[in-house]
Coordinates of C-alpha atoms in Angstrom, one line a residue:
M1 CA 1.2 9.3 7.4
A2 CA 4.3 7.1 7.8
N3 CA 4.2 3.4 7.9
T4 CA 5.4 1.8 11.1
F5 CA 6.8 -1.7 11.2
R6 CA 7.7 -3.9 14.1
P7 CA 10.9 -5.7 13.0
I8 CA 11.3 -9.3 14.2
S9 CA 14.6 -10.1 12.5
N10 CA 17.9 -8.5 11.6
V11 CA 18.3 -6.8 8.2
V12 CA 19.7 -9.0 5.4
S13 CA 21.3 -8.0 2.2
L14 CA 19.6 -9.5 -0.9
S15 CA 22.4 -9.9 -3.4
T16 CA 22.0 -12.3 -6.2
A17 CA 21.9 -15.2 -3.7
A18 CA 18.4 -16.2 -2.5
N19 CA 17.6 -15.6 1.1
D20 CA 14.6 -16.8 3.2
V21 CA 14.9 -13.6 5.4
H22 CA 15.1 -15.6 8.7
K23 CA 12.0 -17.6 7.6
G24 CA 9.8 -14.5 8.0
T25 CA 6.3 -14.7 6.6
S26 CA 5.9 -10.9 6.2
V27 CA 9.0 -9.2 4.9
V28 CA 9.8 -5.6 4.0
V29 CA 12.1 -5.3 1.0
V30 CA 13.7 -1.9 0.4
T31 CA 16.1 -0.6 -2.3
T32 CA 18.6 1.8 -0.7
G33 CA 19.9 3.1 -4.0
T34 CA 18.3 5.0 -6.9
T35 CA 18.3 2.1 -9.4
D36 CA 15.1 0.2 -10.1
R37 CA 15.4 -3.5 -9.3
T38 CA 13.6 -6.7 -10.1
I39 CA 13.0 -8.8 -7.0
V40 CA 12.4 -12.6 -7.4
I41 CA 10.3 -14.6 -4.8
A42 CA 10.7 -18.3 -5.3
N43 CA 9.7 -21.3 -3.3
T44 CA 12.4 -23.8 -2.6
E45 CA 9.9 -26.5 -1.6
N46 CA 6.6 -27.5 -3.1
A47 CA 3.3 -26.3 -1.6
A48 CA 2.7 -29.5 0.3
T49 CA 5.9 -29.2 2.3
G50 CA 5.7 -25.5 3.1
G51 CA 6.7 -23.7 0.0
G52 CA 4.4 -21.1 -1.7
K53 CA 2.9 -21.7 -5.1
Y54 CA 3.1 -18.9 -7.7
G55 CA 1.4 -19.8 -10.9
T56 CA -0.8 -22.8 -11.9
F57 CA 1.3 -25.1 -14.0
T58 CA 3.9 -26.4 -11.6
T59 CA 4.3 -27.3 -7.9
T60 CA 7.2 -24.9 -7.6
S61 CA 7.8 -21.6 -9.4
Q62 CA 8.6 -18.0 -8.8
A63 CA 7.2 -14.5 -9.0
E64 CA 8.9 -11.2 -10.0
I65 CA 8.3 -7.8 -8.5
Y66 CA 9.6 -4.5 -10.0
L67 CA 10.8 -2.2 -7.2
K68 CA 11.6 1.4 -8.0
G69 CA 14.7 2.9 -6.6
G70 CA 14.3 4.2 -3.0
E71 CA 11.0 2.5 -2.5
Y72 CA 9.8 -0.5 -0.5
V73 CA 7.3 -3.3 -0.6
V74 CA 5.9 -5.7 2.0
I75 CA 5.9 -9.3 0.8
N76 CA 3.8 -12.0 2.5
K77 CA 5.4 -15.4 1.8
K78 CA 5.8 -18.9 3.2
P79 CA 8.7 -19.4 5.6
T80 CA 10.7 -21.4 3.1
D81 CA 10.2 -19.0 0.1
T82 CA 13.3 -17.1 -0.8
I83 CA 13.8 -13.6 -2.1
K84 CA 16.7 -12.2 -4.2
Q85 CA 17.4 -9.4 -6.5
T86 CA 18.6 -10.0 -10.0
A87 CA 21.5 -7.6 -10.0
G88 CA 23.3 -5.1 -7.7
T89 CA 23.8 -5.0 -3.9
D90 CA 21.5 -2.2 -2.8
V91 CA 18.4 -4.2 -1.7
R92 CA 17.8 -5.1 2.0
A93 CA 15.0 -7.0 3.7
F94 CA 13.8 -7.7 7.2
A95 CA 10.9 -9.7 8.7
I96 CA 8.1 -7.9 10.4
A97 CA 5.2 -8.8 12.6
K98 CA 1.9 -8.9 10.6
K99 CA -0.7 -6.3 11.3
E100 CA -3.3 -7.5 13.7

Protein backbone atom coordinates (compact mmCIF):
# COMPACT_ATOMS: atom_id res chain seq x y z
CA MET A 1 0.00 0.00 0.00
CA ALA A 2 1.45 3.34 -1.07
CA ASN A 3 1.29 6.42 1.09
CA THR A 4 -0.66 9.32 -0.37
CA PHE A 5 0.10 12.90 0.63
CA ARG A 6 -1.79 16.08 -0.15
CA PRO A 7 0.94 18.68 -0.73
CA ILE A 8 0.15 22.20 0.43
CA SER A 9 3.48 23.81 -0.48
CA ASN A 10 6.15 23.73 -3.14
CA VAL A 11 9.17 21.48 -2.70
CA VAL A 12 12.20 23.07 -1.06
CA SER A 13 15.78 21.87 -1.07
CA LEU A 14 17.24 21.30 2.39
CA SER A 15 20.88 22.13 1.94
CA THR A 16 22.94 23.06 4.96
CA ALA A 17 20.81 26.21 5.41
CA ALA A 18 17.84 25.80 7.76
CA ASN A 19 14.37 26.12 6.22
CA ASP A 20 10.92 26.33 7.85
CA VAL A 21 9.35 24.63 4.76
CA HIS A 22 6.76 27.34 4.17
CA LYS A 23 5.84 27.26 7.89
CA GLY A 24 4.27 23.80 7.43
CA THR A 25 3.37 21.83 10.55
CA SER A 26 3.48 18.41 8.85
CA VAL A 27 6.38 18.05 6.46
CA VAL A 28 7.58 15.16 4.28
CA VAL A 29 11.38 14.99 4.10
CA VAL A 30 12.86 12.72 1.44
CA THR A 31 16.40 11.98 0.39
CA THR A 32 16.64 11.63 -3.38
CA GLY A 33 20.10 10.07 -3.38
CA THR A 34 21.55 6.84 -2.02
CA THR A 35 23.55 8.41 0.80
CA ASP A 36 22.20 8.24 4.35
CA ARG A 37 21.67 11.72 5.86
CA THR A 38 21.28 13.30 9.27
CA ILE A 39 18.37 15.74 9.42
CA VAL A 40 18.28 18.44 12.11
CA ILE A 41 15.00 19.93 13.34
CA ALA A 42 15.55 23.07 15.39
CA ASN A 43 13.36 25.73 16.86
CA THR A 44 14.27 29.30 16.10
CA GLU A 45 11.99 30.66 18.78
CA ASN A 46 11.24 29.46 22.28
CA ALA A 47 8.15 27.39 23.03
CA ALA A 48 6.26 30.39 24.40
CA THR A 49 6.51 32.25 21.08
CA GLY A 50 5.71 29.38 18.75
CA GLY A 51 8.86 27.29 18.60
CA GLY A 52 8.92 23.62 19.45
CA LYS A 53 10.81 22.29 22.45
CA TYR A 54 13.07 19.27 22.01
CA GLY A 55 14.64 18.13 25.25
CA THR A 56 14.16 19.26 28.83
CA PHE A 57 17.07 21.49 29.77
CA THR A 58 16.62 24.60 27.60
CA THR A 59 13.83 26.61 26.04
CA THR A 60 15.29 26.11 22.56
CA SER A 61 17.13 23.12 21.18
CA GLN A 62 17.19 20.66 18.34
CA ALA A 63 16.50 17.06 17.42
CA GLU A 64 18.34 14.87 14.91
CA ILE A 65 16.84 12.23 12.65
CA TYR A 66 18.81 9.66 10.68
CA LEU A 67 17.32 9.21 7.19
CA LYS A 68 18.48 6.32 5.02
CA GLY A 69 19.15 7.01 1.34
CA GLY A 70 16.02 6.89 -0.84
CA GLU A 71 13.62 6.95 2.12
CA TYR A 72 11.31 9.57 3.61
CA VAL A 73 9.93 10.63 6.97
CA VAL A 74 6.95 12.78 8.00
CA ILE A 75 7.88 15.37 10.63
CA ASN A 76 5.28 17.17 12.74
CA LYS A 77 6.68 20.50 13.88
CA LYS A 78 5.82 24.03 14.94
CA PRO A 79 5.53 26.56 12.07
CA THR A 80 8.73 28.34 13.12
CA ASP A 81 10.82 25.18 13.55
CA THR A 82 13.45 24.75 10.86
CA ILE A 83 14.81 21.66 9.14
CA LYS A 84 18.20 21.17 7.49
CA GLN A 85 20.54 18.39 6.52
CA THR A 86 24.08 18.32 7.81
CA ALA A 87 25.78 17.73 4.42
CA GLY A 88 24.95 17.25 0.76
CA THR A 89 22.21 18.63 -1.46
CA ASP A 90 19.94 15.63 -2.06
CA VAL A 91 17.27 16.18 0.61
CA ARG A 92 13.92 17.76 -0.30
CA ALA A 93 10.87 18.66 1.78
CA PHE A 94 7.28 19.79 1.30
CA ALA A 95 4.42 20.62 3.63
CA ILE A 96 1.39 18.32 3.63
CA ALA A 97 -2.12 18.39 5.01
CA LYS A 98 -2.42 16.40 8.23
CA LYS A 99 -4.43 13.21 8.12
CA GLU A 100 -7.92 13.72 9.43
